[in-house]
Short mmCIF file of C-alpha atoms in Angstrom, two decimals:
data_model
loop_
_atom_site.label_atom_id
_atom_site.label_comp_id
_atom_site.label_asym_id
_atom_site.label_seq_id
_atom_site.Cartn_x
_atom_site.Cartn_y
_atom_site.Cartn_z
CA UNK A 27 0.00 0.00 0.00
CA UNK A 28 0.97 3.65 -0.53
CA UNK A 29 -0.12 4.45 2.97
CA UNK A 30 4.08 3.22 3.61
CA UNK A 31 4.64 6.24 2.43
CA UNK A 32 7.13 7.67 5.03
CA UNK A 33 9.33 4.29 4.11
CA UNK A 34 8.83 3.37 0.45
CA UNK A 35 9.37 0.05 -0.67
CA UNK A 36 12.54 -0.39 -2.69
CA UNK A 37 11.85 -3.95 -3.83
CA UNK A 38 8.24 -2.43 -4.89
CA UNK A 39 10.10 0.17 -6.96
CA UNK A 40 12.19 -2.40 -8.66
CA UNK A 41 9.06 -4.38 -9.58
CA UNK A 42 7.06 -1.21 -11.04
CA UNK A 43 10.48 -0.76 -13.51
CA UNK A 44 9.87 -4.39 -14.59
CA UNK A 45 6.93 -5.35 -15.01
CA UNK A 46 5.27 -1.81 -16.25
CA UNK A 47 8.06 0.65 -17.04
CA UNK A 48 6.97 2.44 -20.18
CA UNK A 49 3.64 3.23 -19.23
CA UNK A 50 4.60 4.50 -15.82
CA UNK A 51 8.11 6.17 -16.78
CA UNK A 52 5.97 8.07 -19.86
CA UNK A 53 3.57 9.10 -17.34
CA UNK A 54 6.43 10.11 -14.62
CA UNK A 55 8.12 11.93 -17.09
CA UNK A 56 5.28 13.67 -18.49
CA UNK A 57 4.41 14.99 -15.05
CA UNK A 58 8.18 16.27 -14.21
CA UNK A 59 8.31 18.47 -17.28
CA UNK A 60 5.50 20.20 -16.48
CA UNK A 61 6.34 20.65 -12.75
CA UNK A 62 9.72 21.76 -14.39
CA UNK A 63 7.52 24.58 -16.35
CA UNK A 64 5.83 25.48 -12.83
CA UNK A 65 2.49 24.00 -14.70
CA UNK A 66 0.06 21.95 -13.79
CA UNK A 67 -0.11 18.27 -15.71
CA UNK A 68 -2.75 17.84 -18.01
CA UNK A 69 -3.41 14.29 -16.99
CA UNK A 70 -6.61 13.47 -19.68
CA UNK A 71 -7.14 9.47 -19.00
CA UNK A 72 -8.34 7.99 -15.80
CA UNK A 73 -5.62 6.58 -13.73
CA UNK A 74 -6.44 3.60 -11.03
CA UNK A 75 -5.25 4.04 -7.27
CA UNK A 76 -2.43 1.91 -8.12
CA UNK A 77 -1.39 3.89 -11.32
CA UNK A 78 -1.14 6.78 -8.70
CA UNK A 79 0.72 4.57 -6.09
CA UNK A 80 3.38 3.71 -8.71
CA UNK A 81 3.89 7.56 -9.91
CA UNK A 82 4.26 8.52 -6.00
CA UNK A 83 6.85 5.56 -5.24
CA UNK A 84 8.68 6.85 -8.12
CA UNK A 85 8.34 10.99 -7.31
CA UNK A 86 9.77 9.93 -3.60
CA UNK A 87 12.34 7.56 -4.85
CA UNK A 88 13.84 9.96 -7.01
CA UNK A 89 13.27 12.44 -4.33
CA UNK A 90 11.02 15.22 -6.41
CA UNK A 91 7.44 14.85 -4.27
CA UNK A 92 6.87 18.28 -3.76
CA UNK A 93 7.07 19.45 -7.36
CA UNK A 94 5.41 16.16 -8.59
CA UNK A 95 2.62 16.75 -5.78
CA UNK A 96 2.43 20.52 -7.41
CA UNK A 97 1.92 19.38 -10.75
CA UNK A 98 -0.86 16.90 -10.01
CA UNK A 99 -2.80 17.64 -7.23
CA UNK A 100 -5.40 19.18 -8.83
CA UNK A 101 -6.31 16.53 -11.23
CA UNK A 102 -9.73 14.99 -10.87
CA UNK A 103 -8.39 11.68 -10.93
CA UNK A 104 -6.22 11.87 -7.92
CA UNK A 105 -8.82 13.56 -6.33
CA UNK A 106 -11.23 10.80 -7.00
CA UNK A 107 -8.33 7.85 -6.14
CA UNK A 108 -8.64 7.93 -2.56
CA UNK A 109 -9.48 10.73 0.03
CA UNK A 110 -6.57 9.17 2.79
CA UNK A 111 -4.04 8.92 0.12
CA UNK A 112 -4.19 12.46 -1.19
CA UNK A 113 -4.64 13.63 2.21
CA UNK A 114 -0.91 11.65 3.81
CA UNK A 115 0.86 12.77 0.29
CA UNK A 116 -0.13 17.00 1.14
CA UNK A 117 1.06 16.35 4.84
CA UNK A 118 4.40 14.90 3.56
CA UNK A 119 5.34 17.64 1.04
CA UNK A 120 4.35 20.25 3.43
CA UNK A 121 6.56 18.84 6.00
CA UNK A 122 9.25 18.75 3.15
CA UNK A 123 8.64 21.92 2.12
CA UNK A 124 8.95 23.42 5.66
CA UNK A 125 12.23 21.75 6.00
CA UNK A 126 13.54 22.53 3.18
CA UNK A 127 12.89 26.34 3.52
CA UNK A 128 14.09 26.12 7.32
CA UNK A 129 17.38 24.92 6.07
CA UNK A 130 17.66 27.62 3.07
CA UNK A 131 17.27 30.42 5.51
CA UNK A 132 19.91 28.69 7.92
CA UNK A 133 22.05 27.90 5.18
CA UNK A 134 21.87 31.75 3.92
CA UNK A 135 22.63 33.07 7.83
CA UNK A 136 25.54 30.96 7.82
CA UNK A 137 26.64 32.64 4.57
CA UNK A 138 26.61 36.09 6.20
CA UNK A 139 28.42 34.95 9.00
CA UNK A 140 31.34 33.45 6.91
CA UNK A 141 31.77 36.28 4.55
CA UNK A 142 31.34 38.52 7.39
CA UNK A 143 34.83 36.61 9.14
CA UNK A 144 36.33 36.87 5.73
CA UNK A 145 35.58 33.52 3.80
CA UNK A 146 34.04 33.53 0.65
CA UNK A 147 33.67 29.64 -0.07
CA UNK A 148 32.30 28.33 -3.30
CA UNK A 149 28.59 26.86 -2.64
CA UNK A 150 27.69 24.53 -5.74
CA UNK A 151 24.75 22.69 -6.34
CA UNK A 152 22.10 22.73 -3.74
CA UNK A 153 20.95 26.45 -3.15
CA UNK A 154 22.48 27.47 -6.91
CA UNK A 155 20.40 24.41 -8.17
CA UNK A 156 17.34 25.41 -6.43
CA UNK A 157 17.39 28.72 -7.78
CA UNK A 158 16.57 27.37 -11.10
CA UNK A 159 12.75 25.78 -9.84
CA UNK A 160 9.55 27.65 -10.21
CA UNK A 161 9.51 27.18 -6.78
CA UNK A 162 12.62 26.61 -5.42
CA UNK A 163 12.03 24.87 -2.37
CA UNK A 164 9.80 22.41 -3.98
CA UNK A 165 13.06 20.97 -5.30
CA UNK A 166 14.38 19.29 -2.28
CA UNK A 167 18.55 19.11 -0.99
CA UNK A 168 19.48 16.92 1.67
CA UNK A 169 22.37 19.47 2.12
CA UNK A 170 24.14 22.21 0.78
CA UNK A 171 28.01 21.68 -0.51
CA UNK A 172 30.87 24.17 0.00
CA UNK A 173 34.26 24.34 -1.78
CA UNK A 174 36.90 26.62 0.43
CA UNK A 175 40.65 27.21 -0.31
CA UNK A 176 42.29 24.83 1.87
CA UNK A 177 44.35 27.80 3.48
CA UNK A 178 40.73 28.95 4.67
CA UNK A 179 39.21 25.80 5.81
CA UNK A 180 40.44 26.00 9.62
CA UNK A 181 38.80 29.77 9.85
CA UNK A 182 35.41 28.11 8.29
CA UNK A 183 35.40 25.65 10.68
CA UNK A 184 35.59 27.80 13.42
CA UNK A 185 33.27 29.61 11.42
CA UNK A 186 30.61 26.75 11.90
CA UNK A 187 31.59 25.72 15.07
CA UNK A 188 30.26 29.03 16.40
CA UNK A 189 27.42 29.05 14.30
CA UNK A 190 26.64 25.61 16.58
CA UNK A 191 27.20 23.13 13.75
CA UNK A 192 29.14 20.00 14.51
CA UNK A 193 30.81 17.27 13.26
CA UNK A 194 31.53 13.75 13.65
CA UNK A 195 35.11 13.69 11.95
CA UNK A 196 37.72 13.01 14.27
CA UNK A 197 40.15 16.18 14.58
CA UNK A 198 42.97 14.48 13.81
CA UNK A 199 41.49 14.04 10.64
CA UNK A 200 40.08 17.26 10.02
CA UNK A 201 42.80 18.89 7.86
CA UNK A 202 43.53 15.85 6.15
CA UNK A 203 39.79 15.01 4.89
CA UNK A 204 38.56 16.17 1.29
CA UNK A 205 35.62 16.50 3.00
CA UNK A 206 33.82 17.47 6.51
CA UNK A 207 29.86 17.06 6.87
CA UNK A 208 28.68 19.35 9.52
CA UNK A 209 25.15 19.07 11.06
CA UNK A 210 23.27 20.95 13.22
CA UNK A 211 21.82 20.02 16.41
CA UNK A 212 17.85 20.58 16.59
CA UNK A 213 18.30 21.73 13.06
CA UNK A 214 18.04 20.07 9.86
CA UNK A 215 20.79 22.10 7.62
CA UNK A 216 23.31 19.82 6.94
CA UNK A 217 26.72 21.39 5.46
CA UNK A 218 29.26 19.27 3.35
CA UNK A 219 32.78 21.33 3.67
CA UNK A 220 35.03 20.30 0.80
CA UNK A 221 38.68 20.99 -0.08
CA UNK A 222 38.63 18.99 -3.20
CA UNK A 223 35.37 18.47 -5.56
CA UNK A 224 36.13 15.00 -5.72
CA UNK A 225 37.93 12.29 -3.43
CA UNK A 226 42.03 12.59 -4.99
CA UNK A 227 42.66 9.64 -3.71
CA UNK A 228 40.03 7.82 -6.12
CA UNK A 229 41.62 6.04 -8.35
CA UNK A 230 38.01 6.09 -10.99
CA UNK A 231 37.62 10.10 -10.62
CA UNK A 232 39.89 11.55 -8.22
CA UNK A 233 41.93 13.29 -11.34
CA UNK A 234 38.72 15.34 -12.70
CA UNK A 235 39.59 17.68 -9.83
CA UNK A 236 42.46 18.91 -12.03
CA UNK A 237 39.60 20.69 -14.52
CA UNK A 238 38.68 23.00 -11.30
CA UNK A 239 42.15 24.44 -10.46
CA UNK A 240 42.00 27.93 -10.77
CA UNK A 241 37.86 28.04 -9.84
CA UNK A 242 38.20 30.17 -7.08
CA UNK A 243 39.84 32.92 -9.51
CA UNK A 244 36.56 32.29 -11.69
CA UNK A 245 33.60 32.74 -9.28
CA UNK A 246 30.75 34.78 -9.40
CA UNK A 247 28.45 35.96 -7.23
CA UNK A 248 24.53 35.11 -7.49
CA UNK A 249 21.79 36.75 -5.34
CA UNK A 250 19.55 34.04 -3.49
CA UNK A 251 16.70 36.01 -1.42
CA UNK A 252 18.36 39.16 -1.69
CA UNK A 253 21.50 37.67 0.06
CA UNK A 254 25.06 37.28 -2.18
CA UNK A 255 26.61 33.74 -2.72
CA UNK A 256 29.79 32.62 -4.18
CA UNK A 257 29.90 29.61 -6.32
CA UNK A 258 31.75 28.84 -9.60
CA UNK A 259 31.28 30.64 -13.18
CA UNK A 260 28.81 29.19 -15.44
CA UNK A 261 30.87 26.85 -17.19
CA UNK A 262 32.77 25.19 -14.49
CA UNK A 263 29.36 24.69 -12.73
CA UNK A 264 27.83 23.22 -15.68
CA UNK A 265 31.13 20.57 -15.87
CA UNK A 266 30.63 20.07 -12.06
CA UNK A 267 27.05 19.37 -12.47
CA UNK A 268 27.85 16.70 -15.46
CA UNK A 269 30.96 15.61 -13.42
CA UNK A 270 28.63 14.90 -10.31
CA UNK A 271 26.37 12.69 -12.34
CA UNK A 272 29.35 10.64 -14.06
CA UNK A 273 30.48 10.22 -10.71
CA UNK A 274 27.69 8.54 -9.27
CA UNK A 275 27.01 6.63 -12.79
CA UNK A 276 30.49 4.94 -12.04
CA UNK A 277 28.82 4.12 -8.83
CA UNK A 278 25.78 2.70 -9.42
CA UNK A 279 23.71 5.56 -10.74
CA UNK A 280 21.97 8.67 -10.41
CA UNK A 281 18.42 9.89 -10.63
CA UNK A 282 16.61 12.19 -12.49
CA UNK A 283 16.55 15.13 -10.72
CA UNK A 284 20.29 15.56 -11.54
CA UNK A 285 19.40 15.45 -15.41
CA UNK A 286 16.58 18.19 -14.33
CA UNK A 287 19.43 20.26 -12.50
CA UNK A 288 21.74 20.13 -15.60
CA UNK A 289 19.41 20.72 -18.29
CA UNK A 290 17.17 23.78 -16.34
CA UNK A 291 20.95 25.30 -15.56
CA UNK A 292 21.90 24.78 -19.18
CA UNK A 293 18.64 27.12 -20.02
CA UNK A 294 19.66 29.42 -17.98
CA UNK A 295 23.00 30.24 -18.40
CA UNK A 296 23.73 28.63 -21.84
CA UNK A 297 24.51 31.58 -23.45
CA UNK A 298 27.44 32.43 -21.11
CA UNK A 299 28.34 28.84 -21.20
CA UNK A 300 31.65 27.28 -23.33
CA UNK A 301 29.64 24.68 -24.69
CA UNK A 302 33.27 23.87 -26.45
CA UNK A 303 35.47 23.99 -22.96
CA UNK A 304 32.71 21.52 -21.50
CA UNK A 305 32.91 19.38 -24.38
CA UNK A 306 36.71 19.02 -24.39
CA UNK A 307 36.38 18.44 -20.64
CA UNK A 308 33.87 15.69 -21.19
CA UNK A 309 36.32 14.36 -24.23
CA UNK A 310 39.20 14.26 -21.80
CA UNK A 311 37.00 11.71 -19.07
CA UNK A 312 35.42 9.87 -22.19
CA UNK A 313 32.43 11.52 -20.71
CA UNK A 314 31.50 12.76 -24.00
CA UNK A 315 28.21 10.83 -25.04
CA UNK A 316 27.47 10.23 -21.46
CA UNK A 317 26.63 13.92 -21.40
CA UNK A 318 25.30 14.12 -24.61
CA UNK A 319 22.48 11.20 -23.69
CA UNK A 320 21.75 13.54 -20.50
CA UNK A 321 21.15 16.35 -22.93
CA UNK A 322 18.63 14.28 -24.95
CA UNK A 323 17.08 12.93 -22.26
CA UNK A 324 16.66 16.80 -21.49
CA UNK A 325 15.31 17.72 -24.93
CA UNK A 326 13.33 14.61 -25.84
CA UNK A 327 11.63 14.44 -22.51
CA UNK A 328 11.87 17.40 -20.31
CA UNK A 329 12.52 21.32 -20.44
CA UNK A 330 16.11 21.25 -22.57
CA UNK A 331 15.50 23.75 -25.23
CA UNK A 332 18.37 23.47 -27.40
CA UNK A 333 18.63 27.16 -28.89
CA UNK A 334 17.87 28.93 -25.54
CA UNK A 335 20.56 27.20 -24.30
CA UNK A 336 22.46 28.15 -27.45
CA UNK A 337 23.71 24.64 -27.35
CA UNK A 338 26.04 23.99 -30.30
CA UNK A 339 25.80 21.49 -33.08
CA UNK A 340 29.49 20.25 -32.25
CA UNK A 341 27.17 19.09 -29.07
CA UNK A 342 24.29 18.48 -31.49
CA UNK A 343 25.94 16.13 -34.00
CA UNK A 344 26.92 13.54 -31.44
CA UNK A 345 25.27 10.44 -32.08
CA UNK A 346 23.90 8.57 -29.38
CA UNK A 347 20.88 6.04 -28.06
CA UNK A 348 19.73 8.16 -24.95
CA UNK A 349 17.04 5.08 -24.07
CA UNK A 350 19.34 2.68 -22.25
CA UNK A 351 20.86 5.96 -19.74
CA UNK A 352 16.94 6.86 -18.97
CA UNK A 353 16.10 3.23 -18.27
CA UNK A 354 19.55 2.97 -16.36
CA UNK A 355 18.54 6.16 -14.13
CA UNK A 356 15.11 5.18 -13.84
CA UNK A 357 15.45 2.55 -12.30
CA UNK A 358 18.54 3.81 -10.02
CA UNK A 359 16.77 5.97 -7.69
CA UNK A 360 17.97 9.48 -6.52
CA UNK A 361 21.95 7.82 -6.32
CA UNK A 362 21.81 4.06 -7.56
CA UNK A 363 20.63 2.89 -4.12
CA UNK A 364 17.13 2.05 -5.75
CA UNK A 365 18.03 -1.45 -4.01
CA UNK A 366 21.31 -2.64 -2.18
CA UNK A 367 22.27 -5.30 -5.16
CA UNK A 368 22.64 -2.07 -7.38
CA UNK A 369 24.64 -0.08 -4.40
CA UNK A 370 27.10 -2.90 -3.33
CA UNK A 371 27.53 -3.65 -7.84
CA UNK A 372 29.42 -0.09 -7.97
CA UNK A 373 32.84 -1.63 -6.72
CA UNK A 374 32.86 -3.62 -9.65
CA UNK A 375 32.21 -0.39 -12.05
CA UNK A 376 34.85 1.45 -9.95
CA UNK A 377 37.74 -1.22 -10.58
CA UNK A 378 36.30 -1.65 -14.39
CA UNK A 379 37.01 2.41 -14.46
CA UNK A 380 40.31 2.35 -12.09
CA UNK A 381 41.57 -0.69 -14.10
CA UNK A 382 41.30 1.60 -17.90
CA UNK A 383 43.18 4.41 -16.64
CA UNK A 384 45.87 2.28 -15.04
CA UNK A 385 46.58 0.00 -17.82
CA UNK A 386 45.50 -2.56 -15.94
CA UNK A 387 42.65 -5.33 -16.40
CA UNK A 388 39.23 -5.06 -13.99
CA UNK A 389 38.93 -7.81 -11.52
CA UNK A 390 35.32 -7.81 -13.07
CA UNK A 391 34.98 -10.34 -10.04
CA UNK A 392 33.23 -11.14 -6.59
CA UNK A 393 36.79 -10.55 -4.72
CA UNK A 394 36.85 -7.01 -5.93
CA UNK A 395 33.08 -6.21 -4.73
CA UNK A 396 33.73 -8.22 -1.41
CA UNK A 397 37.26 -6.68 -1.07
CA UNK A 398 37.72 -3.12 -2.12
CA UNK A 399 41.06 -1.33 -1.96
CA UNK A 400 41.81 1.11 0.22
CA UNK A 401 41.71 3.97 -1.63
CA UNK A 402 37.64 3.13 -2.25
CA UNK A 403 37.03 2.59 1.10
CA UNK A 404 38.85 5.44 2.82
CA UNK A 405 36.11 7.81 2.50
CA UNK A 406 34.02 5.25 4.49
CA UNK A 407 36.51 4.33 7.16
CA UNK A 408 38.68 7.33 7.46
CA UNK A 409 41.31 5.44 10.02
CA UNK A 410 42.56 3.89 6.78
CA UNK A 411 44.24 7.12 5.78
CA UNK A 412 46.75 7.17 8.76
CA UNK A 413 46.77 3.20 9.24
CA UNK A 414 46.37 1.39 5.27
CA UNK A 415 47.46 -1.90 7.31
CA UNK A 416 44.03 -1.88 8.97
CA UNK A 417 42.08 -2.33 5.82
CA UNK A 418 41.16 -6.16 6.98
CA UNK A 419 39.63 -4.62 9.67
CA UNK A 420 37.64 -2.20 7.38
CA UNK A 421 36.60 -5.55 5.25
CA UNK A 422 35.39 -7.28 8.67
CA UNK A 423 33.30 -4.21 9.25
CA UNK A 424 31.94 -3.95 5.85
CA UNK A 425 31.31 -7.57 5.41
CA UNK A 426 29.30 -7.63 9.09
CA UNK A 427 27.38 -4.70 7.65
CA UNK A 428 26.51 -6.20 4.34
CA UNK A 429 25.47 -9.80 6.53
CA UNK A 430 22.96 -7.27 8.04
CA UNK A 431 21.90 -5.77 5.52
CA UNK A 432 21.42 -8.87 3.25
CA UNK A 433 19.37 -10.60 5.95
CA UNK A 434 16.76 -7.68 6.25
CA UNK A 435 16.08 -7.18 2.74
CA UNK A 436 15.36 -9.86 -0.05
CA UNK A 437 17.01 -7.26 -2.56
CA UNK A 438 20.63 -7.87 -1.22
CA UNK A 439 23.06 -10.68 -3.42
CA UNK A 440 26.60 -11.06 -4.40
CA UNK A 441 25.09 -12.65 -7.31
CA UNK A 442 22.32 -9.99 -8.32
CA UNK A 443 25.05 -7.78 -7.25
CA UNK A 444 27.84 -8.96 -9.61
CA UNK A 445 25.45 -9.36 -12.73
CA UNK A 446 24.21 -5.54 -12.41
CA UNK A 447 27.59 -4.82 -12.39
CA UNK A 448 28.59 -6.34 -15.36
CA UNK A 449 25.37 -5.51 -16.77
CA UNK A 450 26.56 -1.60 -16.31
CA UNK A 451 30.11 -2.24 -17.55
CA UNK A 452 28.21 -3.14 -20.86
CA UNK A 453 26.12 -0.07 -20.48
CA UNK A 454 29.62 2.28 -19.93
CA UNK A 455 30.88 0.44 -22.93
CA UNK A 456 27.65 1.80 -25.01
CA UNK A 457 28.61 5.32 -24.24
CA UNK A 458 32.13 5.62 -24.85
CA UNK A 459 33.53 5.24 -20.92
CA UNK A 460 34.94 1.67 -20.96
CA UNK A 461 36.82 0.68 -24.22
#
């Protein structure tokens, strides 16, 4: 039932892709564009309660209920569906909502404060992102990520420390992490502190950070509710944006709300874009026709408008089948963890990756999903940076974990895990990212 709907059921999800993904994925889509327009859908045929179930599992999965709620609500068959139903999904977007503009206002304070004390950082996606919507804090962000000059980064943490946010890093690791969350307490902003874009000690994507040296000479300033905010020029955020999404494709996946996010910024700002720096970026990471997909994706089935973006035919010309990345992001959820098969299948992708740029050949096997180096598991257990030798450690940990975790859920194989992950090595293959 849709009444679960505080704790949607992955294994549900993974059964509306299969058995009845076109009708429901047309529909889904269909719905997002015109939330993306700040329209209401013009939803002509009669859809059944569970029609309506499926569309909401999907909206929350790919975490975009409030704008999905916004662009439906009104229609005469949700209203006739079920009184209880419509009722719980309005209380949950409202309680979104309200979160979501509690942190934007705490998130903008904290702003002052810092360039008050002298720190400008770099905020990218999040708040910048939001800025784009119709209504902007329809478009939900579980937190808001900051790039600082590492020379700045002890001032910024004092910074937020007086501000009252915390964080769970140890402080002997605090100068020697790319990144430091920060939460909080009684609040729900959530902070993200980077010194590097991108983990450089990942051997898949730790060298894209070299495309972002020189970034802080290149920022710009954008007004959010009257207050000023740093973040990157126009091009390097667009190549961050794409970046992020590769990223988590050599994972296990991304969502659609990043293709909305890169597409509605690409409207924006495409005229002050280098379409032809982003596309020698992409070139460079054989990201190329990954992005290129993202952009038909954008055209074919959401807001992308190719000449308001002044999007180039260098860009235009690329040939590429756009249908196997939508069903591959479709049925990811917000960041591939649509079920834990798909999330624990991303070590294999990362050696596959790690293995092309080292001139080496991928594991491709169970060892290397059951086993990870250190340098992929670092981030995760951050005692491995100072002590490498404990890495069996890390492995008993992880391997407890993923006992746990397998024994809760039905969703949760080495098997299932290992043939997603060689399903996806295929699917980077298709676009140009695995040789």
């Amino acid at each position: 039932m849709w009444l679960q709907l505080y704790q949607f059921d992955k294994i549900q999800y993974s059964e509306i892709m299969e058995k009845k993904m076109e009708v429901t994925s047309e529909r889904f889509l269909a719905i997002l564009k015109s939330a993306l327009l700040g329209q209401k859908a013009n939803i002509t045929e009669e859809l059944l309660l569970e029609d309506w179930q499926k569309l909401f599992d999907m909206a929350s999965i790919h975490n975009v209920l409030p704008m999905f709620y916004e662009a439906v609500y009104a229609s005469p068959s949700l209203q006739q569906a079920n009184v209880p139903f419509v009722v719980m999904a309005k209380r949950q977007v409202m309680q979104q909502v309200m979160l979501q503009t509690r942190r934007t206002s705490e998130f903008l304070d904290l702003n002052k404060k810092l360039h008050a004390a002298g720190v400008k950082p770099l905020v990218v996606k999040g708040i910048i992102c939001r800025n784009l919507y119709p209504q902007p804090d329809h478009r939900q962000s579980g937190d808001e990520d900051v790039l600082v000059p590492a020379d700045q980064f002890e001032t910024c943490h004092m910074v937020m420390t007086e501000f009252g946010m915390q964080t769970a890093e140890d402080e002997s690791n605090l100068l020697g992490a790319y990144e430091v969350p920060y939460r909080k307490m009684g609040s729900p902003l959530y902070i993200e502190l980077h010194k590097h874009l991108f983990p450089p000690e990942s051997d898949a994507y730790g060298d894209m950070n070299r495309f972002f040296e020189g970034v802080f000479d290149r920022a710009i300033v954008e007004d959010i509710q009257g207050v000023p905010v740093c973040t990157m020029g126009y091009t390097d955020h667009l190549f961050y944006l794409i970046c992020h999404a590769f990223k988590h494709f050599l994972h296990s996946g991304f969502g659609i709300r990043q293709v909305c996010d890169i597409i509605m910024f690409a409207n924006k700002y495409g005229t002050q874009i280098d379409w032809t720096q982003v596309l020698n970026n992409c070139k460079e990471i054989n990201a190329d026709k990954f992005a290129a997909a993202l952009f038909q994706i954008g055209s074919k089935y959401l807001t992308f408008d190719p000449e308001q973006a002044a999007y180039p035919l260098t860009w235009r010309n690329i040939k590429v089948d756009e249908l196997p990345m939508l069903e591959d992001l479709l049925s990811s959820g917000i960041y591939g963890d649509a079920n834990m098969s798909r999330k624990h299948s991303s070590n294999i992708t990362l050696d596959a990756v790690a293995a092309q740029k080292q001139g080496r050949k991928a594991k491709g096997s169970m060892l290397s999903s059951v086993f990870p180096s250190v340098s992929q598991l670092e981030s995760r257990y951050p005692y491995l940076r100072k002590h490498p030798y404990l890495l069996p450690v890390a492995w008993c940990s992880r391997l407890w974990k993923y006992f746990r975790e397998t024994k809760r859920s039905h969703d949760n194989s080495a098997a299932e895990a290992l043939k997603i992950g060689n399903e996806r090595i295929n699917l980077m293959k298709e676009y140009g990212i695995l040789k």
